[in-house]
Amino acid sequence: MAIPTSELQSINPSAIIELFSLELNTLLHGSNTIYRFHAGTNELNNNIVWQGDTYDKFPIQAEGFEFSGAGSLPRPTLTISNAFGFVSALIIDTNNVTAKNDLQGAKFTRRRVLASSLDDVNFVSGTNPFGNPNSNELPQEIYFIDRKITENRQLVQFECVSVLDLQGIKIPKRQITRRDFAGVGTFINS
């Protein structure tokens, strides 16, 4: 459900919080684990719980979600801290299942919710002071990891693409033939 416009246009709306999830694919990565993160750059300096799911406070940055005027789809860049080699270990595990995969094809979702939507457990008082917990969110942005840009001891950076930009995907997915539609491939003379 989308956040009501009235809440966004109020005089004192609550903060917008970015939540990220990275979902592995069993066939490609050997696991269907979902990793959930938030950047920890807001007033809530702990893990965040939304809709019962915990989003770990972890250095992560995602940018490039804006659509360009040229009509091309955005290709966001995802930069994740490689503290303690966490992401490198994940890449090694994935590459043991599918050689040179580097998490390619993992589903990356960006959610934006208002602080008023967060679960009560996020607050010291046990009650959300901004409103009642709910499932309201801005439209989800779903992408897939296309390639690893860089990997070092400090960070790992990926380029993401929409489902339409994945390799091997063509639009339309279904071929229209004369058997299905008799008028395909015929010309009308006038």
Coordinates of N, CA, C and O in Angstrom, one line a residue:
M1 N 0.9 -1.2 0.0 CA 0.0 0.0 0.0 C 0.9 1.2 0.0 O 1.9 1.3 0.7
A2 N 0.5 2.2 -0.7 CA 1.3 3.5 -0.8 C 1.0 4.3 0.4 O 0.0 4.3 1.0
I3 N 2.0 5.2 0.7 CA 1.8 6.1 1.8 C 0.7 7.2 1.3 O 0.8 7.7 0.2
P4 N -0.2 7.4 2.2 CA -1.3 8.4 1.8 C -0.6 9.8 1.5 O 0.2 10.2 2.3
T5 N -1.1 10.4 0.5 CA -0.6 11.7 0.1 C -0.7 12.7 1.2 O 0.1 13.6 1.4
S6 N -1.8 12.6 1.9 CA -2.1 13.6 3.0 C -1.0 13.5 4.1 O -0.6 14.5 4.7
E7 N -0.4 12.3 4.3 CA 0.6 12.2 5.3 C 1.9 12.8 4.8 O 2.6 13.5 5.6
L8 N 2.2 12.7 3.5 CA 3.4 13.3 3.0 C 3.3 14.8 2.9 O 4.3 15.5 3.0
Q9 N 2.1 15.3 2.7 CA 1.9 16.7 2.6 C 1.6 17.5 3.9 O 1.4 18.7 3.9
S10 N 1.6 16.7 5.0 CA 1.3 17.3 6.3 C 2.4 18.3 6.7 O 3.5 18.3 6.1
I11 N 2.1 19.2 7.6 CA 3.1 20.2 8.0 C 4.3 19.6 8.6 O 5.4 20.1 8.4
N12 N 4.2 18.6 9.3 CA 5.3 17.9 10.0 C 5.3 16.4 9.8 O 5.1 15.6 10.7
P13 N 5.6 16.0 8.5 CA 5.6 14.6 8.3 C 6.8 13.9 9.0 O 7.8 14.5 9.3
S14 N 6.7 12.6 9.3 CA 7.8 11.9 9.9 C 8.9 11.6 8.8 O 8.6 11.7 7.6
A15 N 10.1 11.2 9.3 CA 11.2 11.0 8.4 C 10.9 9.8 7.5 O 10.3 8.9 7.8
I16 N 11.5 9.9 6.3 CA 11.5 8.8 5.3 C 12.7 8.0 5.6 O 13.8 8.5 5.6
I17 N 12.5 6.7 5.7 CA 13.6 5.8 6.1 C 13.8 4.8 4.9 O 12.8 4.2 4.5
E18 N 15.0 4.6 4.4 CA 15.3 3.7 3.4 C 15.7 2.3 4.0 O 16.5 2.2 4.8
L19 N 15.0 1.3 3.4 CA 15.3 -0.1 3.8 C 15.7 -0.9 2.6 O 15.1 -0.7 1.5
F20 N 16.7 -1.7 2.7 CA 17.2 -2.4 1.5 C 17.2 -3.9 1.8 O 17.4 -4.4 2.9
S21 N 16.9 -4.7 0.8 CA 17.0 -6.2 0.9 C 17.7 -6.8 -0.3 O 17.6 -6.2 -1.4
L22 N 18.5 -7.8 0.0 CA 19.2 -8.5 -1.0 C 18.8 -10.0 -0.9 O 19.0 -10.6 0.1
E23 N 18.1 -10.5 -2.0 CA 17.6 -11.8 -2.0 C 18.3 -12.7 -3.0 O 18.4 -12.4 -4.2
L24 N 18.9 -13.8 -2.4 CA 19.6 -14.7 -3.2 C 18.7 -15.7 -3.9 O 17.6 -15.9 -3.5
N25 N 19.2 -16.3 -5.0 CA 18.4 -17.3 -5.8 C 19.1 -18.6 -5.6 O 20.3 -18.8 -5.9
T26 N 18.3 -19.6 -5.2 CA 18.9 -20.9 -4.9 C 19.7 -21.5 -6.1 O 20.8 -22.1 -5.9
L27 N 19.1 -21.4 -7.3 CA 19.8 -22.0 -8.4 C 21.1 -21.3 -8.8 O 22.1 -22.0 -9.1
L28 N 21.2 -20.0 -8.6 CA 22.4 -19.3 -8.9 C 23.4 -19.2 -7.8 O 24.6 -19.2 -7.9
H29 N 22.8 -19.0 -6.5 CA 23.7 -18.7 -5.4 C 23.7 -19.8 -4.3 O 24.4 -19.7 -3.3
G30 N 23.0 -20.9 -4.5 CA 23.0 -22.0 -3.6 C 22.2 -21.7 -2.3 O 22.3 -22.5 -1.4
S31 N 21.5 -20.6 -2.3 CA 20.7 -20.3 -1.1 C 19.6 -19.3 -1.5 O 19.7 -18.6 -2.5
N32 N 18.5 -19.3 -0.7 CA 17.4 -18.3 -0.9 C 17.4 -17.3 0.2 O 16.3 -16.7 0.5
T33 N 18.5 -17.1 0.9 CA 18.6 -16.2 2.0 C 18.3 -14.8 1.6 O 18.6 -14.3 0.5
I34 N 17.6 -14.0 2.5 CA 17.3 -12.6 2.3 C 18.1 -11.8 3.3 O 17.9 -12.1 4.5
Y35 N 18.9 -10.9 2.9 CA 19.7 -10.1 3.8 C 19.0 -8.7 3.8 O 18.7 -8.2 2.7
R36 N 18.7 -8.2 4.9 CA 18.0 -6.9 5.1 C 19.0 -5.9 5.8 O 19.5 -6.2 6.8
F37 N 19.0 -4.7 5.2 CA 19.9 -3.6 5.7 C 19.2 -2.3 5.8 O 18.3 -2.0 5.0
H38 N 19.7 -1.4 6.6 CA 19.4 0.0 6.5 C 20.7 0.7 6.8 O 21.6 0.2 7.5
A39 N 20.9 1.9 6.3 CA 22.2 2.6 6.4 C 22.5 3.2 7.8 O 23.6 3.5 8.1
G40 N 21.5 3.3 8.6 CA 21.8 3.8 10.0 C 22.1 5.2 10.0 O 22.7 5.7 10.9
T41 N 21.6 6.0 9.0 CA 21.9 7.4 8.9 C 20.7 8.3 9.4 O 20.6 9.4 9.1
N42 N 19.8 7.7 10.2 CA 18.7 8.5 10.7 C 18.7 8.5 12.2 O 19.7 8.0 12.8
E43 N 17.7 9.0 12.8 CA 17.7 9.1 14.3 C 17.7 7.7 15.0 O 18.1 7.6 16.1
L44 N 17.2 6.7 14.3 CA 17.2 5.4 14.8 C 18.5 4.7 14.6 O 18.8 4.2 13.5
N45 N 19.3 4.7 15.6 CA 20.7 4.3 15.5 C 20.9 2.8 15.8 O 21.9 2.4 16.3
N46 N 19.8 2.0 15.6 CA 19.9 0.6 15.9 C 19.3 -0.2 14.7 O 19.0 0.4 13.7
N47 N 19.2 -1.5 14.8 CA 18.5 -2.2 13.8 C 17.0 -1.8 13.8 O 16.5 -1.3 14.8
I48 N 16.4 -1.8 12.6 CA 15.0 -1.4 12.4 C 14.2 -2.6 12.2 O 14.5 -3.5 11.4
V49 N 13.0 -2.6 12.8 CA 12.0 -3.7 12.5 C 10.8 -3.0 11.8 O 10.2 -2.1 12.3
W50 N 10.5 -3.5 10.7 CA 9.3 -3.1 9.9 C 8.6 -4.3 9.4 O 9.2 -5.2 8.8
Q51 N 7.3 -4.4 9.7 CA 6.4 -5.5 9.4 C 7.0 -6.8 9.9 O 6.9 -7.8 9.2
G52 N 7.7 -6.8 11.1 CA 8.2 -8.0 11.7 C 9.5 -8.4 11.2 O 10.1 -9.3 11.7
D53 N 10.1 -7.8 10.1 CA 11.4 -8.1 9.5 C 12.4 -7.1 10.1 O 12.2 -5.9 10.1
T54 N 13.6 -7.7 10.5 CA 14.7 -6.9 11.0 C 15.6 -6.5 9.9 O 16.1 -7.3 9.2
Y55 N 15.9 -5.2 9.8 CA 16.8 -4.6 8.9 C 18.1 -4.2 9.7 O 18.0 -3.3 10.5
D56 N 19.2 -4.8 9.4 CA 20.4 -4.6 10.2 C 21.0 -3.3 9.8 O 21.1 -2.9 8.6
K57 N 21.5 -2.6 10.9 CA 22.3 -1.3 10.6 C 23.6 -1.7 10.1 O 24.4 -2.5 10.7
F58 N 23.9 -1.3 8.8 CA 25.1 -1.7 8.1 C 25.4 -0.7 7.1 O 24.5 -0.2 6.4
P59 N 26.7 -0.3 7.0 CA 27.1 0.7 6.0 C 26.7 0.3 4.6 O 27.3 -0.6 4.1
I60 N 25.7 1.0 4.0 CA 25.3 0.7 2.7 C 24.8 1.9 2.0 O 24.3 2.8 2.7
Q61 N 25.1 2.1 0.7 CA 24.7 3.3 0.0 C 24.2 2.8 -1.4 O 24.8 2.0 -2.0
A62 N 23.0 3.3 -1.8 CA 22.5 3.0 -3.1 C 22.1 4.4 -3.7 O 21.5 5.2 -3.1
E63 N 22.5 4.6 -4.9 CA 22.3 5.8 -5.6 C 22.0 5.5 -7.1 O 22.4 4.5 -7.6
G64 N 21.4 6.5 -7.8 CA 21.2 6.4 -9.2 C 19.8 5.9 -9.6 O 19.7 5.2 -10.6
F65 N 18.8 6.1 -8.8 CA 17.5 5.6 -9.0 C 16.7 6.5 -9.9 O 15.6 6.2 -10.3
E66 N 17.2 7.7 -10.2 CA 16.5 8.7 -11.0 C 16.4 8.3 -12.5 O 17.4 7.8 -13.0
F67 N 15.3 8.5 -13.1 CA 15.1 8.3 -14.5 C 15.7 9.5 -15.3 O 15.5 10.6 -15.0
S68 N 16.4 9.2 -16.4 CA 17.0 10.2 -17.2 C 16.0 10.6 -18.3 O 15.1 9.9 -18.6
G69 N 16.2 11.8 -18.8 CA 15.3 12.2 -19.9 C 15.5 11.5 -21.2 O 14.7 11.6 -22.1
A70 N 16.5 10.7 -21.3 CA 16.9 10.0 -22.5 C 16.0 8.8 -22.7 O 16.1 8.1 -23.8
G71 N 15.2 8.4 -21.7 CA 14.3 7.3 -21.9 C 14.9 6.0 -21.4 O 14.3 4.9 -21.5
S72 N 16.1 6.0 -21.0 CA 16.7 4.7 -20.5 C 16.4 4.5 -19.0 O 16.1 5.4 -18.3
L73 N 16.4 3.2 -18.7 CA 16.0 2.9 -17.3 C 17.2 3.1 -16.4 O 18.4 3.0 -16.8
P74 N 17.0 3.4 -15.1 CA 18.1 3.7 -14.2 C 18.9 2.4 -14.0 O 18.4 1.3 -14.1
R75 N 20.2 2.6 -13.7 CA 21.1 1.6 -13.3 C 21.7 1.9 -12.0 O 22.9 2.4 -12.0
P76 N 21.0 1.7 -10.9 CA 21.6 2.1 -9.6 C 22.9 1.4 -9.3 O 23.1 0.3 -9.7
T77 N 23.6 2.1 -8.5 CA 24.9 1.6 -7.9 C 24.7 1.3 -6.5 O 24.2 2.1 -5.7
L78 N 25.1 0.1 -6.1 CA 24.9 -0.4 -4.7 C 26.3 -0.5 -4.1 O 27.1 -1.3 -4.7
T79 N 26.6 0.2 -3.0 CA 27.9 0.1 -2.4 C 27.7 -0.4 -1.0 O 27.0 0.2 -0.2
I80 N 28.3 -1.5 -0.6 CA 28.2 -2.2 0.7 C 29.5 -2.3 1.3 O 30.5 -2.6 0.7
S81 N 29.6 -1.9 2.6 CA 30.8 -2.1 3.4 C 31.2 -3.6 3.4 O 30.4 -4.5 3.5
N82 N 32.5 -3.8 3.2 CA 33.1 -5.1 3.3 C 33.7 -5.4 4.6 O 34.7 -6.1 4.7
A83 N 33.2 -4.8 5.7 CA 33.8 -4.9 7.0 C 33.8 -6.4 7.4 O 32.8 -7.2 7.2
F84 N 34.9 -6.8 7.9 CA 35.2 -8.2 8.3 C 35.0 -9.2 7.1 O 34.9 -10.4 7.3
G85 N 35.1 -8.7 5.9 CA 35.0 -9.6 4.7 C 33.6 -10.2 4.5 O 33.5 -11.2 3.7
F86 N 32.6 -9.6 5.0 CA 31.2 -10.2 5.0 C 30.8 -10.4 3.5 O 30.4 -11.5 3.1
V87 N 30.9 -9.4 2.7 CA 30.4 -9.5 1.3 C 31.3 -10.4 0.5 O 30.9 -11.2 -0.3
S88 N 32.6 -10.3 0.7 CA 33.6 -11.1 0.0 C 33.3 -12.6 0.3 O 33.3 -13.4 -0.7
A89 N 33.0 -12.9 1.5 CA 32.7 -14.3 1.9 C 31.4 -14.8 1.2 O 31.3 -15.9 0.7
L90 N 30.4 -13.9 1.1 CA 29.2 -14.2 0.4 C 29.4 -14.4 -1.1 O 28.9 -15.4 -1.7
I91 N 30.3 -13.6 -1.7 CA 30.7 -13.8 -3.1 C 31.4 -15.1 -3.3 O 31.1 -15.9 -4.3
I92 N 32.3 -15.5 -2.4 CA 33.0 -16.7 -2.5 C 32.1 -17.9 -2.5 O 32.2 -18.9 -3.3
D93 N 31.1 -17.9 -1.5 CA 30.1 -19.0 -1.4 C 29.3 -19.1 -2.7 O 29.0 -20.2 -3.2
T94 N 28.9 -17.9 -3.2 CA 28.1 -17.9 -4.5 C 29.0 -18.5 -5.6 O 28.5 -19.3 -6.4
N95 N 30.2 -18.1 -5.7 CA 31.1 -18.6 -6.8 C 31.4 -20.1 -6.7 O 31.7 -20.7 -7.8
N96 N 31.3 -20.6 -5.6 CA 31.4 -22.1 -5.4 C 30.2 -22.8 -6.0 O 30.3 -24.0 -6.5
V97 N 29.1 -22.2 -6.1 CA 27.9 -22.8 -6.7 C 27.8 -22.5 -8.2 O 27.6 -23.4 -9.0
T98 N 28.1 -21.2 -8.6 CA 28.1 -20.8 -10.0 C 29.4 -20.1 -10.2 O 29.5 -18.9 -9.7
A99 N 30.3 -20.6 -11.0 CA 31.6 -20.0 -11.1 C 31.5 -18.6 -11.7 O 30.7 -18.3 -12.6
K100 N 32.3 -17.7 -11.1 CA 32.4 -16.3 -11.6 C 31.0 -15.5 -11.5 O 30.8 -14.6 -12.3
N101 N 30.1 -15.9 -10.7 CA 28.8 -15.3 -10.6 C 28.9 -14.0 -9.9 O 28.2 -13.0 -10.4
D102 N 29.6 -13.8 -8.8 CA 29.7 -12.5 -8.1 C 28.4 -11.9 -7.7 O 28.2 -10.7 -7.8
L103 N 27.4 -12.8 -7.3 CA 26.1 -12.3 -6.9 C 25.2 -11.8 -8.0 O 24.2 -11.2 -7.8
Q104 N 25.7 -12.0 -9.3 CA 24.8 -11.6 -10.4 C 23.5 -12.3 -10.4 O 23.4 -13.5 -10.1
G105 N 22.4 -11.5 -10.6 CA 21.1 -12.1 -10.5 C 20.4 -12.0 -9.2 O 19.2 -12.3 -9.1
A106 N 21.1 -11.6 -8.1 CA 20.5 -11.4 -6.8 C 19.5 -10.2 -6.9 O 19.8 -9.2 -7.5
K107 N 18.4 -10.4 -6.3 CA 17.3 -9.4 -6.3 C 17.6 -8.3 -5.2 O 17.7 -8.6 -4.0
F108 N 17.6 -7.1 -5.6 CA 17.9 -5.9 -4.7 C 16.6 -5.1 -4.7 O 16.1 -4.6 -5.7
T109 N 16.1 -4.9 -3.5 CA 14.8 -4.1 -3.3 C 15.1 -2.9 -2.4 O 15.7 -3.0 -1.4
R110 N 14.7 -1.8 -2.8 CA 14.7 -0.5 -2.1 C 13.3 -0.2 -1.6 O 12.4 0.0 -2.4
R111 N 13.1 -0.1 -0.3 CA 11.8 0.3 0.3 C 12.0 1.7 1.0 O 13.1 1.9 1.6
R112 N 11.0 2.5 0.9 CA 11.1 3.8 1.6 C 9.8 3.9 2.4 O 8.7 3.8 1.9
V113 N 9.9 4.0 3.8 CA 8.8 4.0 4.7 C 8.9 5.2 5.6 O 10.0 5.8 5.8
L114 N 7.8 5.7 6.1 CA 7.9 6.8 7.1 C 8.1 6.2 8.5 O 7.7 5.1 8.8
A115 N 8.7 7.0 9.3 CA 9.0 6.6 10.7 C 7.7 6.2 11.4 O 7.6 5.4 12.3
S116 N 6.6 6.9 11.0 CA 5.3 6.6 11.6 C 4.8 5.1 11.2 O 3.9 4.6 11.9
S117 N 5.4 4.5 10.3 CA 5.0 3.1 9.9 C 5.8 2.0 10.6 O 5.4 0.9 10.5
L118 N 6.8 2.4 11.3 CA 7.7 1.4 11.9 C 7.0 0.7 13.1 O 6.2 1.3 13.8
D119 N 7.5 -0.5 13.4 CA 6.9 -1.3 14.5 C 7.3 -0.7 15.8 O 8.3 0.0 15.9
D120 N 6.4 -0.9 16.8 CA 6.6 -0.3 18.1 C 7.9 -0.7 18.8 O 8.4 0.1 19.6
V121 N 8.4 -1.9 18.5 CA 9.7 -2.3 19.1 C 10.9 -1.5 18.8 O 11.9 -1.6 19.5
N122 N 10.8 -0.6 17.9 CA 11.9 0.3 17.5 C 12.1 1.4 18.5 O 13.1 2.1 18.5
F123 N 11.1 1.6 19.4 CA 11.2 2.8 20.3 C 11.3 2.4 21.7 O 10.7 1.4 22.1
V124 N 12.1 3.2 22.5 CA 12.3 2.9 23.9 C 11.0 2.8 24.7 O 10.9 1.9 25.5
S125 N 10.1 3.6 24.4 CA 8.8 3.6 25.1 C 8.0 2.3 24.8 O 7.0 2.0 25.5
G126 N 8.3 1.6 23.7 CA 7.5 0.5 23.2 C 6.3 0.9 22.4 O 5.5 0.1 22.0
T127 N 6.2 2.2 22.1 CA 5.1 2.7 21.3 C 5.7 3.7 20.3 O 6.5 4.6 20.6
N128 N 5.2 3.6 19.1 CA 5.7 4.5 18.0 C 5.1 5.9 18.3 O 3.9 6.1 18.2
P129 N 6.0 6.9 18.6 CA 5.4 8.3 18.9 C 5.0 9.0 17.7 O 4.3 10.1 17.8
F130 N 5.3 8.5 16.5 CA 4.9 9.2 15.3 C 3.6 8.8 14.7 O 3.0 9.4 13.8
G131 N 3.1 7.7 15.1 CA 1.8 7.1 14.6 C 1.6 5.7 14.9 O 2.4 5.1 15.7
N132 N 0.7 5.1 14.2 CA 0.4 3.6 14.4 C 1.2 2.8 13.3 O 1.2 3.2 12.1
P133 N 1.9 1.8 13.7 CA 2.6 0.9 12.8 C 1.7 0.4 11.7 O 0.5 0.1 11.9
N134 N 2.2 0.5 10.4 CA 1.3 0.1 9.3 C 2.2 -0.4 8.2 O 3.5 -0.4 8.3
S135 N 1.6 -0.8 7.1 CA 2.4 -1.4 5.9 C 2.5 -0.3 4.8 O 2.9 -0.7 3.7
N136 N 2.3 0.9 5.1 CA 2.4 2.0 4.1 C 3.8 2.2 3.7 O 4.7 2.3 4.6
E137 N 4.1 2.3 2.4 CA 5.4 2.5 1.9 C 5.3 3.2 0.6 O 4.3 3.1 -0.1
L138 N 6.4 3.9 0.2 CA 6.4 4.4 -1.2 C 6.6 3.2 -2.1 O 7.0 2.2 -1.7
P139 N 6.4 3.4 -3.4 CA 6.5 2.2 -4.3 C 7.9 1.6 -4.2 O 8.9 2.3 -4.2
Q140 N 7.9 0.3 -4.1 CA 9.2 -0.5 -4.1 C 9.9 -0.3 -5.4 O 9.3 -0.2 -6.4
E141 N 11.2 -0.3 -5.3 CA 12.1 -0.3 -6.5 C 12.9 -1.6 -6.5 O 13.7 -1.8 -5.6
I142 N 12.6 -2.4 -7.5 CA 13.2 -3.7 -7.5 C 14.2 -3.8 -8.7 O 13.9 -3.4 -9.8
Y143 N 15.4 -4.2 -8.4 CA 16.5 -4.3 -9.4 C 17.2 -5.7 -9.2 O 17.0 -6.3 -8.2
F144 N 18.1 -6.0 -10.1 CA 18.9 -7.2 -10.0 C 20.3 -6.8 -10.2 O 20.7 -6.0 -11.0
I145 N 21.2 -7.5 -9.4 CA 22.7 -7.2 -9.6 C 23.1 -7.7 -11.0 O 22.8 -8.9 -11.3
D146 N 23.7 -6.8 -11.7 CA 24.1 -7.1 -13.1 C 25.6 -7.5 -13.1 O 26.0 -8.4 -13.8
R147 N 26.4 -6.7 -12.3 CA 27.8 -7.0 -12.3 C 28.5 -6.3 -11.1 O 28.0 -5.4 -10.5
K148 N 29.6 -6.9 -10.7 CA 30.4 -6.4 -9.6 C 31.3 -5.3 -10.3 O 32.1 -5.6 -11.2
I149 N 31.3 -4.1 -9.7 CA 32.2 -3.0 -10.2 C 33.5 -3.1 -9.6 O 34.6 -3.0 -10.2
T150 N 33.5 -3.2 -8.2 CA 34.8 -3.2 -7.5 C 34.6 -4.0 -6.2 O 33.5 -4.1 -5.7
E151 N 35.7 -4.6 -5.8 CA 35.8 -5.3 -4.5 C 37.1 -5.1 -3.9 O 38.2 -5.3 -4.5
N152 N 37.1 -4.6 -2.7 CA 38.4 -4.5 -1.9 C 38.1 -4.7 -0.4 O 37.0 -5.1 -0.1
R153 N 39.0 -4.4 0.4 CA 38.8 -4.7 1.9 C 37.8 -3.8 2.5 O 37.2 -4.1 3.5
Q154 N 37.6 -2.6 1.9 CA 36.7 -1.6 2.5 C 35.3 -1.8 2.0 O 34.3 -1.6 2.8
L155 N 35.1 -2.0 0.7 CA 33.7 -2.0 0.1 C 33.6 -2.9 -1.1 O 34.6 -3.3 -1.7
V156 N 32.4 -3.2 -1.4 CA 32.1 -3.9 -2.6 C 31.0 -3.1 -3.3 O 30.0 -2.7 -2.7
Q157 N 31.2 -2.9 -4.6 CA 30.2 -2.0 -5.4 C 29.6 -2.8 -6.5 O 30.4 -3.5 -7.3
F158 N 28.3 -2.8 -6.7 CA 27.6 -3.5 -7.8 C 26.8 -2.5 -8.6 O 26.4 -1.5 -8.1
E159 N 26.6 -2.9 -9.9 CA 25.7 -2.2 -10.7 C 24.4 -3.0 -10.8 O 24.5 -4.2 -11.0
C160 N 23.3 -2.4 -10.7 CA 22.0 -3.1 -10.7 C 21.2 -2.6 -11.9 O 21.4 -1.5 -12.5
V161 N 20.4 -3.5 -12.4 CA 19.5 -3.2 -13.6 C 18.1 -3.7 -13.3 O 17.8 -4.5 -12.4
S162 N 17.2 -3.1 -14.0 CA 15.8 -3.6 -13.9 C 15.6 -5.0 -14.6 O 16.5 -5.4 -15.3
V163 N 14.5 -5.6 -14.3 CA 14.3 -6.9 -14.9 C 14.3 -6.9 -16.4 O 14.7 -7.8 -17.1
L164 N 14.0 -5.7 -17.0 CA 13.9 -5.6 -18.4 C 15.3 -5.5 -19.0 O 15.5 -5.8 -20.2
D165 N 16.3 -5.2 -18.2 CA 17.7 -5.0 -18.7 C 18.5 -6.3 -18.5 O 19.7 -6.3 -18.8
L166 N 18.0 -7.3 -17.9 CA 18.8 -8.5 -17.6 C 19.2 -9.2 -18.9 O 18.5 -9.1 -19.9
Q167 N 20.3 -9.8 -18.9 CA 20.8 -10.4 -20.1 C 19.9 -11.6 -20.6 O 19.5 -12.3 -19.7
G168 N 19.7 -11.7 -21.8 CA 18.9 -12.8 -22.4 C 17.4 -12.5 -22.3 O 16.6 -13.3 -22.8
I169 N 16.9 -11.4 -21.7 CA 15.5 -11.1 -21.7 C 15.1 -10.2 -22.8 O 15.8 -9.2 -23.1
K170 N 14.1 -10.6 -23.6 CA 13.7 -9.8 -24.7 C 12.2 -9.5 -24.6 O 11.4 -10.2 -24.0
I171 N 11.8 -8.3 -25.0 CA 10.4 -7.9 -25.0 C 10.0 -7.8 -26.5 O 10.7 -7.3 -27.3
P172 N 8.8 -8.3 -26.8 CA 7.9 -9.0 -26.0 C 8.4 -10.4 -25.7 O 9.1 -11.0 -26.5
K173 N 8.0 -11.0 -24.6 CA 8.5 -12.3 -24.3 C 7.7 -13.4 -25.1 O 8.2 -14.5 -25.2
R174 N 6.6 -13.1 -25.5 CA 5.8 -14.0 -26.3 C 5.8 -13.6 -27.8 O 5.5 -12.5 -28.1
Q175 N 6.1 -14.6 -28.6 CA 6.0 -14.3 -30.0 C 4.6 -14.4 -30.5 O 3.9 -15.4 -30.2
I176 N 4.2 -13.5 -31.3 CA 2.8 -13.5 -31.9 C 2.9 -14.1 -33.3 O 3.7 -13.6 -34.1
T177 N 2.1 -15.1 -33.5 CA 2.2 -15.8 -34.8 C 0.8 -15.7 -35.5 O -0.2 -15.4 -34.8
R178 N 0.8 -16.1 -36.7 CA -0.5 -16.1 -37.5 C -1.5 -17.1 -36.9 O -2.7 -16.9 -37.0
R179 N -0.9 -18.2 -36.3 CA -1.8 -19.2 -35.7 C -2.7 -18.6 -34.6 O -3.8 -18.9 -34.4
D180 N -2.1 -17.7 -33.8 CA -2.8 -17.0 -32.7 C -3.7 -15.9 -33.2 O -4.8 -15.7 -32.7
F181 N -3.1 -15.1 -34.1 CA -3.8 -13.9 -34.6 C -3.7 -13.9 -36.2 O -2.7 -13.6 -36.7
A182 N -4.8 -14.2 -36.8 CA -4.8 -14.4 -38.3 C -4.4 -13.1 -39.0 O -3.8 -13.2 -40.1
G183 N -4.5 -11.9 -38.4 CA -4.1 -10.7 -39.2 C -2.7 -10.4 -39.1 O -2.2 -9.5 -39.8
V184 N -1.9 -11.1 -38.4 CA -0.4 -10.9 -38.3 C 0.2 -11.2 -39.6 O 0.1 -12.3 -40.2
G185 N 1.0 -10.2 -40.1 CA 1.8 -10.4 -41.4 C 1.0 -10.2 -42.6 O 1.5 -10.5 -43.7
T186 N -0.2 -9.8 -42.6 CA -1.0 -9.5 -43.8 C -1.1 -8.0 -44.0 O -1.0 -7.2 -43.1
F187 N -1.2 -7.7 -45.2 CA -1.4 -6.3 -45.6 C -2.7 -6.0 -46.2 O -3.3 -6.9 -46.9
I188 N -3.3 -4.9 -45.9 CA -4.6 -4.6 -46.4 C -4.4 -3.6 -47.5 O -3.8 -2.6 -47.4
N189 N -4.9 -3.9 -48.7 CA -4.9 -3.0 -49.9 C -6.1 -2.2 -49.9 O -7.2 -2.7 -49.7
S190 N -5.9 -0.9 -50.1 CA -7.1 -0.1 -50.2 C -7.2 0.6 -51.5 O -6.5 0.6 -52.3

